[in-house]
mmCIF file of C-alpha atoms in Angstrom:
data_model
loop_
_atom_site.group_PDB
_atom_site.id
_atom_site.type_symbol
_atom_site.label_atom_id
_atom_site.label_comp_id
_atom_site.label_asym_id
_atom_site.label_seq_id
_atom_site.Cartn_x
_atom_site.Cartn_y
_atom_site.Cartn_z
ATOM 1 C CA MET A 210 -6.114 23.899 41.731
ATOM 2 C CA LYS A 211 -3.503 21.198 41.090
ATOM 3 C CA LYS A 212 -6.178 18.489 41.183
ATOM 4 C CA THR A 213 -8.264 20.405 38.651
ATOM 5 C CA ALA A 214 -5.250 20.857 36.330
ATOM 6 C CA SER A 215 -4.385 17.175 36.668
ATOM 7 C CA LYS A 216 -7.944 16.139 35.855
ATOM 8 C CA THR A 217 -8.004 18.462 32.838
ATOM 9 C CA THR A 218 -4.713 16.990 31.602
ATOM 10 C CA LYS A 219 -6.073 13.458 31.912
ATOM 11 C CA ILE A 220 -9.224 14.347 29.989
ATOM 12 C CA LEU A 221 -7.210 16.097 27.261
ATOM 13 C CA LEU A 222 -4.868 13.105 26.974
ATOM 14 C CA ALA A 223 -7.809 10.713 26.698
ATOM 15 C CA VAL A 224 -9.384 12.830 23.944
ATOM 16 C CA VAL A 225 -6.090 12.936 22.005
ATOM 17 C CA LEU A 226 -5.525 9.176 22.319
ATOM 18 C CA ILE A 227 -9.041 8.457 21.051
ATOM 19 C CA ALA A 228 -9.033 11.069 18.286
ATOM 20 C CA LEU A 229 -5.592 10.257 16.859
ATOM 21 C CA PRO A 230 -6.422 6.800 15.418
ATOM 22 C CA VAL A 231 -9.818 8.002 14.172
ATOM 23 C CA LEU A 232 -8.356 10.998 12.319
ATOM 24 C CA THR A 233 -5.501 8.876 10.926
ATOM 25 C CA ALA A 234 -7.987 6.296 9.670
ATOM 26 C CA PHE A 235 -10.157 8.951 8.018
ATOM 27 C CA PHE A 236 -7.284 10.577 6.137
ATOM 28 C CA CYS A 237 -5.859 7.187 5.094
ATOM 29 C CA LEU A 238 -9.211 6.322 3.508
ATOM 30 C CA ALA A 239 -8.296 8.890 0.861
ATOM 31 C CA ALA A 240 -4.835 7.397 0.202
ATOM 32 C CA GLY A 241 -4.138 4.642 -2.286
ATOM 33 C CA ARG A 242 -3.272 3.855 -5.879
ATOM 34 C CA TYR A 243 -6.647 5.396 -6.762
ATOM 35 C CA PRO A 244 -6.366 8.684 -4.841
ATOM 36 C CA LEU A 245 -9.414 10.380 -3.400
ATOM 37 C CA SER A 246 -9.853 13.744 -1.780
ATOM 38 C CA VAL A 247 -10.877 14.074 1.845
ATOM 39 C CA ALA A 248 -14.065 15.744 0.625
ATOM 40 C CA ASP A 249 -14.839 12.708 -1.559
ATOM 41 C CA VAL A 250 -14.366 10.380 1.405
ATOM 42 C CA TRP A 251 -16.558 12.510 3.637
ATOM 43 C CA GLY A 252 -19.244 12.754 0.963
ATOM 44 C CA SER A 253 -19.323 8.965 0.527
ATOM 45 C CA MET A 254 -19.834 8.257 4.241
ATOM 46 C CA PRO A 255 -23.687 8.363 4.161
ATOM 47 C CA GLN A 256 -23.712 5.688 1.443
ATOM 48 C CA VAL A 257 -21.077 3.591 3.255
ATOM 49 C CA LEU A 258 -22.932 3.728 6.556
ATOM 50 C CA SER A 259 -26.256 2.892 4.929
ATOM 51 C CA GLY A 260 -24.761 -0.002 2.974
ATOM 52 C CA GLU A 261 -26.170 1.310 -0.308
ATOM 53 C CA MET A 262 -22.981 2.183 -2.171
ATOM 54 C CA ALA A 263 -24.073 3.425 -5.586
ATOM 55 C CA ASP A 264 -21.030 5.284 -6.924
ATOM 56 C CA ASN A 265 -17.425 4.133 -7.330
ATOM 57 C CA THR A 266 -16.055 6.322 -4.545
ATOM 58 C CA ALA A 267 -18.401 4.812 -1.986
ATOM 59 C CA LYS A 268 -17.564 1.298 -3.206
ATOM 60 C CA ILE A 269 -13.823 1.913 -2.932
ATOM 61 C CA VAL A 270 -14.162 3.408 0.537
ATOM 62 C CA GLY A 271 -16.748 1.006 1.914
ATOM 63 C CA THR A 272 -15.751 -2.343 0.448
ATOM 64 C CA MET A 273 -11.999 -2.050 -0.122
ATOM 65 C CA ARG A 274 -10.376 0.491 2.184
ATOM 66 C CA LEU A 275 -12.581 0.681 5.273
ATOM 67 C CA PRO A 276 -12.335 -3.037 6.188
ATOM 68 C CA ARG A 277 -8.537 -2.914 5.846
ATOM 69 C CA ILE A 278 -8.212 0.201 7.946
ATOM 70 C CA LEU A 279 -10.497 -1.198 10.644
ATOM 71 C CA LEU A 280 -8.450 -4.412 10.670
ATOM 72 C CA ALA A 281 -5.188 -2.455 10.823
ATOM 73 C CA MET A 282 -6.557 -0.378 13.684
ATOM 74 C CA ILE A 283 -7.634 -3.284 15.881
ATOM 75 C CA VAL A 284 -4.596 -5.438 15.087
ATOM 76 C CA GLY A 285 -2.178 -2.591 15.766
ATOM 77 C CA ALA A 286 -3.886 -1.707 19.051
ATOM 78 C CA GLY A 287 -4.098 -5.360 20.068
ATOM 79 C CA LEU A 288 -0.509 -6.350 19.314
ATOM 80 C CA SER A 289 0.826 -3.218 21.005
ATOM 81 C CA VAL A 290 -1.072 -3.772 24.241
ATOM 82 C CA ALA A 291 -0.213 -7.489 24.176
ATOM 83 C CA GLY A 292 3.462 -6.555 23.900
ATOM 84 C CA THR A 293 3.059 -4.121 26.794
ATOM 85 C CA ALA A 294 1.408 -6.826 28.897
ATOM 86 C CA PHE A 295 4.095 -9.421 28.206
ATOM 87 C CA GLN A 296 6.924 -6.963 28.886
ATOM 88 C CA SER A 297 5.370 -6.205 32.269
ATOM 89 C CA LEU A 298 4.547 -9.849 32.981
ATOM 90 C CA PHE A 299 8.058 -11.158 32.347
ATOM 91 C CA GLY A 300 9.932 -8.023 33.414
ATOM 92 C CA ASN A 301 11.727 -8.221 30.076
ATOM 93 C CA PRO A 302 11.932 -5.273 27.644
ATOM 94 C CA LEU A 303 12.438 -7.684 24.734
ATOM 95 C CA ALA A 304 9.215 -9.639 25.351
ATOM 96 C CA THR A 305 6.841 -9.704 22.393
ATOM 97 C CA PRO A 306 3.335 -11.078 21.737
ATOM 98 C CA ASP A 307 5.005 -14.300 20.513
ATOM 99 C CA THR A 308 6.959 -14.891 23.717
ATOM 100 C CA LEU A 309 4.771 -17.889 24.587
ATOM 101 C CA GLY A 310 4.690 -19.266 21.045
ATOM 102 C CA VAL A 311 1.162 -18.149 20.188
ATOM 103 C CA ALA A 312 2.079 -16.463 16.890
ATOM 104 C CA SER A 313 4.109 -19.439 15.707
ATOM 105 C CA GLY A 314 1.279 -21.779 16.674
ATOM 106 C CA ALA A 315 -1.312 -19.657 14.886
ATOM 107 C CA GLY A 316 0.972 -19.385 11.853
ATOM 108 C CA PHE A 317 1.246 -23.184 11.760
ATOM 109 C CA GLY A 318 -2.543 -23.470 11.975
ATOM 110 C CA ALA A 319 -2.978 -21.077 9.065
ATOM 111 C CA ALA A 320 -0.389 -22.973 7.008
ATOM 112 C CA VAL A 321 -2.190 -26.268 7.665
ATOM 113 C CA GLY A 322 -5.515 -24.665 6.728
ATOM 114 C CA ILE A 323 -4.105 -23.439 3.408
ATOM 115 C CA LEU A 324 -2.501 -26.850 2.782
ATOM 116 C CA LEU A 325 -5.866 -28.555 3.306
ATOM 117 C CA GLY A 326 -7.588 -26.128 0.933
ATOM 118 C CA GLN A 327 -9.857 -24.578 3.557
ATOM 119 C CA SER A 328 -11.785 -21.353 3.011
ATOM 120 C CA LEU A 329 -10.555 -18.110 4.508
ATOM 121 C CA ILE A 330 -12.821 -18.575 7.523
ATOM 122 C CA GLY A 331 -11.520 -22.126 7.931
ATOM 123 C CA VAL A 332 -7.930 -20.901 7.830
ATOM 124 C CA GLN A 333 -8.768 -18.298 10.491
ATOM 125 C CA LEU A 334 -10.407 -20.858 12.738
ATOM 126 C CA THR A 335 -7.507 -23.301 12.432
ATOM 127 C CA ALA A 336 -5.038 -20.533 13.192
ATOM 128 C CA LEU A 337 -6.990 -19.491 16.284
ATOM 129 C CA LEU A 338 -7.186 -23.035 17.636
ATOM 130 C CA MET A 339 -3.490 -23.750 17.088
ATOM 131 C CA GLY A 340 -2.520 -20.451 18.703
ATOM 132 C CA PHE A 341 -4.425 -21.358 21.859
ATOM 133 C CA LEU A 342 -2.971 -24.884 21.753
ATOM 134 C CA ALA A 343 0.579 -23.507 21.592
ATOM 135 C CA VAL A 344 0.053 -21.398 24.718
ATOM 136 C CA ALA A 345 -1.631 -24.298 26.517
ATOM 137 C CA ILE A 346 1.441 -26.458 25.851
ATOM 138 C CA THR A 347 3.719 -23.650 27.054
ATOM 139 C CA TYR A 348 1.688 -23.272 30.251
ATOM 140 C CA LEU A 349 1.780 -27.010 30.924
ATOM 141 C CA ILE A 350 5.566 -27.004 30.507
ATOM 142 C CA GLY A 351 6.081 -24.183 33.000
ATOM 143 C CA ARG A 352 3.259 -24.914 35.448
ATOM 144 C CA GLY A 353 4.192 -25.393 39.077
ATOM 145 C CA LYS A 354 7.898 -24.694 38.683
ATOM 146 C CA SER A 355 9.643 -22.866 41.493
ATOM 147 C CA GLU A 356 11.520 -20.597 39.079
ATOM 148 C CA GLY A 357 8.323 -18.616 38.526
ATOM 149 C CA MET A 358 7.891 -17.182 35.057
ATOM 150 C CA THR A 359 11.369 -18.182 33.855
ATOM 151 C CA SER A 360 10.265 -21.730 33.066
ATOM 152 C CA VAL A 361 7.237 -20.369 31.202
ATOM 153 C CA VAL A 362 9.480 -18.188 29.017
ATOM 154 C CA LEU A 363 11.794 -21.129 28.317
ATOM 155 C CA GLY A 364 8.761 -23.262 27.488
ATOM 156 C CA GLY A 365 7.562 -20.564 25.106
ATOM 157 C CA MET A 366 10.921 -20.545 23.326
ATOM 158 C CA VAL A 367 10.782 -24.324 22.878
ATOM 159 C CA VAL A 368 7.162 -24.295 21.669
ATOM 160 C CA SER A 369 7.834 -21.404 19.289
ATOM 161 C CA SER A 370 10.816 -23.257 17.835
ATOM 162 C CA LEU A 371 8.761 -26.446 17.484
ATOM 163 C CA PHE A 372 5.916 -24.758 15.616
ATOM 164 C CA SER A 373 8.375 -22.865 13.408
ATOM 165 C CA ALA A 374 9.842 -26.225 12.416
ATOM 166 C CA LEU A 375 6.339 -27.555 11.729
ATOM 167 C CA ILE A 376 5.653 -24.536 9.509
ATOM 168 C CA SER A 377 8.798 -25.390 7.545
ATOM 169 C CA LEU A 378 7.583 -28.977 7.229
ATOM 170 C CA VAL A 379 4.210 -27.816 5.862
ATOM 171 C CA LYS A 380 5.966 -25.548 3.359
ATOM 172 C CA PHE A 381 8.183 -28.466 2.316
ATOM 173 C CA VAL A 382 5.229 -30.727 1.465
ATOM 174 C CA ALA A 383 3.034 -27.971 -0.020
ATOM 175 C CA ASP A 384 2.420 -27.709 -3.744
ATOM 176 C CA THR A 385 5.034 -25.314 -5.122
ATOM 177 C CA ASP A 386 2.712 -23.809 -7.735
ATOM 178 C CA SER A 387 -0.273 -22.842 -5.582
ATOM 179 C CA GLN A 388 -0.061 -23.720 -1.885
ATOM 180 C CA LEU A 389 3.524 -22.709 -1.127
ATOM 181 C CA PRO A 390 3.187 -19.123 -2.445
ATOM 182 C CA ALA A 391 -0.095 -18.701 -0.534
ATOM 183 C CA ILE A 392 1.458 -19.973 2.711
ATOM 184 C CA THR A 393 4.575 -17.837 2.283
ATOM 185 C CA TYR A 394 2.582 -14.699 1.513
ATOM 186 C CA TRP A 395 0.277 -15.294 4.486
ATOM 187 C CA LEU A 396 3.203 -15.713 6.879
ATOM 188 C CA MET A 397 4.759 -12.473 5.627
ATOM 189 C CA GLY A 398 1.698 -10.597 6.859
ATOM 190 C CA SER A 399 -0.931 -8.897 4.741
ATOM 191 C CA LEU A 400 -4.281 -7.217 5.247
ATOM 192 C CA SER A 401 -5.339 -7.647 1.622
ATOM 193 C CA ALA A 402 -7.922 -10.325 2.493
ATOM 194 C CA ALA A 403 -9.731 -8.044 4.940
ATOM 195 C CA ASN A 404 -13.506 -7.990 4.754
ATOM 196 C CA TYR A 405 -16.326 -7.659 7.228
ATOM 197 C CA LYS A 406 -16.706 -11.431 7.643
ATOM 198 C CA THR A 407 -13.082 -11.920 8.656
ATOM 199 C CA LEU A 408 -13.405 -8.961 11.004
ATOM 200 C CA LEU A 409 -16.405 -10.531 12.726
ATOM 201 C CA MET A 410 -14.432 -13.753 13.199
ATOM 202 C CA GLY A 411 -11.456 -12.238 14.986
ATOM 203 C CA LEU A 412 -12.758 -8.926 16.335
ATOM 204 C CA PRO A 413 -14.489 -10.319 19.467
ATOM 205 C CA PHE A 414 -11.286 -11.995 20.673
ATOM 206 C CA ILE A 415 -9.221 -8.819 20.257
ATOM 207 C CA LEU A 416 -11.854 -6.591 21.856
ATOM 208 C CA ILE A 417 -12.285 -8.912 24.854
ATOM 209 C CA GLY A 418 -8.519 -9.194 25.262
ATOM 210 C CA CYS A 419 -7.937 -5.438 25.015
ATOM 211 C CA LEU A 420 -10.823 -4.674 27.379
ATOM 212 C CA SER A 421 -9.518 -7.189 29.922
ATOM 213 C CA LEU A 422 -6.024 -5.676 29.878
ATOM 214 C CA TYR A 423 -7.471 -2.172 30.090
ATOM 215 C CA LEU A 424 -9.542 -3.069 33.157
ATOM 216 C CA ILE A 425 -6.551 -4.576 34.997
ATOM 217 C CA ARG A 426 -4.039 -1.973 33.805
ATOM 218 C CA TRP A 427 -3.496 -0.539 37.288
ATOM 219 C CA ARG A 428 -2.718 -4.022 38.654
ATOM 220 C CA MET A 429 -0.224 -4.693 35.855
ATOM 221 C CA ASN A 430 2.240 -2.384 37.651
ATOM 222 C CA ILE A 431 2.651 -5.238 40.127
ATOM 223 C CA LEU A 432 3.694 -7.826 37.530
ATOM 224 C CA PRO A 433 7.417 -6.857 37.239
ATOM 225 C CA LEU A 434 7.844 -7.145 41.044
ATOM 226 C CA SER A 435 9.258 -10.261 42.677
ATOM 227 C CA ASP A 436 6.767 -12.868 43.888
ATOM 228 C CA ASP A 437 7.171 -11.869 47.549
ATOM 229 C CA GLU A 438 6.774 -8.144 46.827
ATOM 230 C CA ALA A 439 3.731 -8.739 44.646
ATOM 231 C CA ARG A 440 2.017 -10.955 47.232
ATOM 232 C CA SER A 441 2.647 -8.375 49.957
ATOM 233 C CA THR A 442 0.275 -6.024 48.122
ATOM 234 C CA GLY A 443 -2.571 -8.495 48.618
ATOM 235 C CA THR A 444 -2.894 -9.207 44.905
ATOM 236 C CA ALA A 445 -3.896 -12.671 43.702
ATOM 237 C CA LEU A 446 -0.716 -12.960 41.659
ATOM 238 C CA LYS A 447 -1.401 -16.304 39.971
ATOM 239 C CA GLU A 448 -4.855 -15.226 38.781
ATOM 240 C CA LEU A 449 -3.475 -11.905 37.541
ATOM 241 C CA ARG A 450 -0.773 -13.658 35.538
ATOM 242 C CA ILE A 451 -3.217 -16.147 34.038
ATOM 243 C CA LEU A 452 -5.634 -13.377 33.044
ATOM 244 C CA THR A 453 -2.808 -11.403 31.428
ATOM 245 C CA ILE A 454 -1.624 -14.446 29.484
ATOM 246 C CA VAL A 455 -5.117 -15.436 28.348
ATOM 247 C CA ALA A 456 -6.035 -11.899 27.241
ATOM 248 C CA SER A 457 -2.758 -11.406 25.350
ATOM 249 C CA THR A 458 -3.076 -14.850 23.754
ATOM 250 C CA MET A 459 -6.581 -14.086 22.505
ATOM 251 C CA ILE A 460 -5.345 -10.866 20.917
ATOM 252 C CA THR A 461 -2.271 -12.373 19.269
ATOM 253 C CA ALA A 462 -3.961 -15.517 17.979
ATOM 254 C CA ALA A 463 -6.857 -13.525 16.509
ATOM 255 C CA SER A 464 -4.467 -11.037 14.889
ATOM 256 C CA VAL A 465 -2.393 -13.757 13.232
ATOM 257 C CA SER A 466 -5.528 -15.580 12.107
ATOM 258 C CA MET A 467 -6.738 -12.485 10.255
ATOM 259 C CA CYS A 468 -3.570 -11.044 8.715
ATOM 260 C CA GLY A 469 -0.643 -13.398 9.277
ATOM 261 C CA LEU A 470 2.553 -12.673 11.184
ATOM 262 C CA VAL A 471 3.134 -8.956 11.765
ATOM 263 C CA SER A 472 6.462 -8.198 13.409
ATOM 264 C CA TRP A 473 7.824 -5.323 15.511
ATOM 265 C CA VAL A 474 4.510 -3.712 16.448
ATOM 266 C CA GLY A 475 4.333 -5.427 19.838
ATOM 267 C CA LEU A 476 7.987 -4.633 20.584
ATOM 268 C CA LEU A 477 8.490 -1.129 19.226
ATOM 269 C CA ILE A 478 5.281 0.700 20.171
ATOM 270 C CA PRO A 479 5.346 -0.161 23.926
ATOM 271 C CA HIS A 480 8.866 1.287 24.179
ATOM 272 C CA ILE A 481 7.907 4.468 22.327
ATOM 273 C CA CYS A 482 4.932 4.865 24.672
ATOM 274 C CA ARG A 483 7.120 4.165 27.691
ATOM 275 C CA MET A 484 9.458 6.991 26.664
ATOM 276 C CA MET A 485 6.526 9.366 26.170
ATOM 277 C CA PHE A 486 4.295 8.455 29.112
ATOM 278 C CA GLY A 487 6.509 6.591 31.599
ATOM 279 C CA SER A 488 6.225 3.035 32.910
ATOM 280 C CA ASP A 489 2.906 3.412 34.722
ATOM 281 C CA THR A 490 0.662 0.855 32.992
ATOM 282 C CA ARG A 491 -2.416 2.949 33.801
ATOM 283 C CA LYS A 492 -1.201 5.336 31.086
ATOM 284 C CA LEU A 493 0.897 2.883 29.119
ATOM 285 C CA VAL A 494 -1.934 0.502 28.186
ATOM 286 C CA PRO A 495 -4.271 3.079 26.539
ATOM 287 C CA ALA A 496 -1.322 4.877 24.962
ATOM 288 C CA SER A 497 -0.085 1.607 23.423
ATOM 289 C CA MET A 498 -3.521 0.901 21.983
ATOM 290 C CA SER A 499 -3.756 4.349 20.407
ATOM 291 C CA LEU A 500 -0.257 4.622 18.940
ATOM 292 C CA GLY A 501 -0.267 0.961 17.891
ATOM 293 C CA ALA A 502 -3.444 1.558 15.895
ATOM 294 C CA VAL A 503 -1.958 4.660 14.257
ATOM 295 C CA PHE A 504 1.288 2.874 13.400
ATOM 296 C CA MET A 505 -0.452 -0.103 11.837
ATOM 297 C CA ILE A 506 -2.850 2.059 9.807
ATOM 298 C CA LEU A 507 0.068 4.028 8.376
ATOM 299 C CA MET A 508 2.077 0.880 7.606
ATOM 300 C CA ASP A 509 -0.808 -0.815 5.805
ATOM 301 C CA THR A 510 -1.605 2.344 3.865
ATOM 302 C CA ALA A 511 2.016 2.517 2.728
ATOM 303 C CA ALA A 512 2.002 -1.207 1.895
ATOM 304 C CA ARG A 513 -0.985 -0.885 -0.458
ATOM 305 C CA SER A 514 -0.030 2.492 -1.941
ATOM 306 C CA MET A 515 3.735 2.543 -2.570
ATOM 307 C CA THR A 516 3.925 0.126 -5.504
ATOM 308 C CA GLU A 517 1.666 -1.605 -8.015
ATOM 309 C CA ALA A 518 2.275 -4.950 -6.303
ATOM 310 C CA GLU A 519 1.309 -4.762 -2.637
ATOM 311 C CA ILE A 520 4.206 -5.020 -0.173
ATOM 312 C CA PRO A 521 3.726 -7.468 2.730
ATOM 313 C CA VAL A 522 3.182 -5.311 5.789
ATOM 314 C CA SER A 523 5.750 -7.152 7.942
ATOM 315 C CA ILE A 524 8.478 -6.061 5.551
ATOM 316 C CA LEU A 525 7.608 -2.409 6.149
ATOM 317 C CA THR A 526 7.207 -2.782 9.921
ATOM 318 C CA ALA A 527 10.642 -4.426 10.097
ATOM 319 C CA ILE A 528 12.348 -1.923 7.776
ATOM 320 C CA ILE A 529 10.988 0.980 9.824
ATOM 321 C CA GLY A 530 10.870 -0.707 13.234
ATOM 322 C CA ALA A 531 14.464 -1.946 13.386
ATOM 323 C CA PRO A 532 16.186 1.434 12.767
ATOM 324 C CA VAL A 533 13.773 3.211 15.118
ATOM 325 C CA PHE A 534 14.386 0.611 17.818
ATOM 326 C CA ILE A 535 18.160 0.969 17.415
ATOM 327 C CA SER A 536 17.802 4.751 17.657
ATOM 328 C CA LEU A 537 15.725 4.453 20.824
ATOM 329 C CA LEU A 538 18.228 2.011 22.309
ATOM 330 C CA ARG A 539 21.144 4.350 21.651
ATOM 331 C CA LYS A 540 19.210 7.310 22.985
ATOM 332 C CA THR A 541 18.123 5.647 26.217
ATOM 333 C CA GLY A 542 21.253 3.571 26.808
ATOM 334 C CA GLY A 543 19.113 0.486 27.425
ATOM 335 C CA PHE A 544 15.429 -0.063 28.039
ATOM 336 C CA LYS A 545 14.073 -0.294 31.559
ATOM 337 C CA LEU A 546 10.627 -1.321 32.742
#
């Protein structure tokens, strides 16, 4: 009887975690400076799915709002699960997707792409390559050190600081009338440039990264253990760490390449999920994906709907994320993994 109840609970939880982002996305399709009813959105779906968008409602839903919401969904899910993975990997509740410098590296790549006048796809590609390069440098710094992951974290701090300085250098030499505003706005985070082409560029990296972390989620419980304890379980610890780093790097670099630097998602959502579902990564990983997607959809919808001039999404995530994080910290008395 208990096994049946437990199985039913797991199925119900899975249904809720899948349905929540989908329902949030559907209702947010109706929100915006040009409001639509839910019935209008539903009625436009046949045209959107067929690609033959004849009326204005279908065009607004299919070409303007749907790409943004899909991007918000995958970026939110990706950054949240990457934050969960890094917090488990380093045994540090303050670890974020940029712990190894990937976001700073990707941000530098995007800034260079804008400085060189590349197309949006070119900026994405440059950001992706520089994000992977940043993590490669971090790994080379910390490889083979007896201190374990500590040297990798320290290497990530150095690399992140280096690429942040390089971003400042690019902004210093950029044209103040055209390039500098574009670079600054990109780095503040925005989904306004979302379209199906940009999605196709970054989506495979995020999906592969998320799928990889989902498949190894039960092994990720081993990551916070000491090296000796982890090896006693028979796990190939080095390979597990490398896979976690590579998957999280793919997610973070692709996210930054598509919408710039988005803060707090990878720090806040894993802790909210940990309070709701516990520290077992078998539950924590899918929960982070679901709630991260919901959070990012809501933030982007607010960013494009609150004022005439769109608010950079990182401003909203920080304004909301910081007070919520402080509240959680006071409530729990300190985060534990």
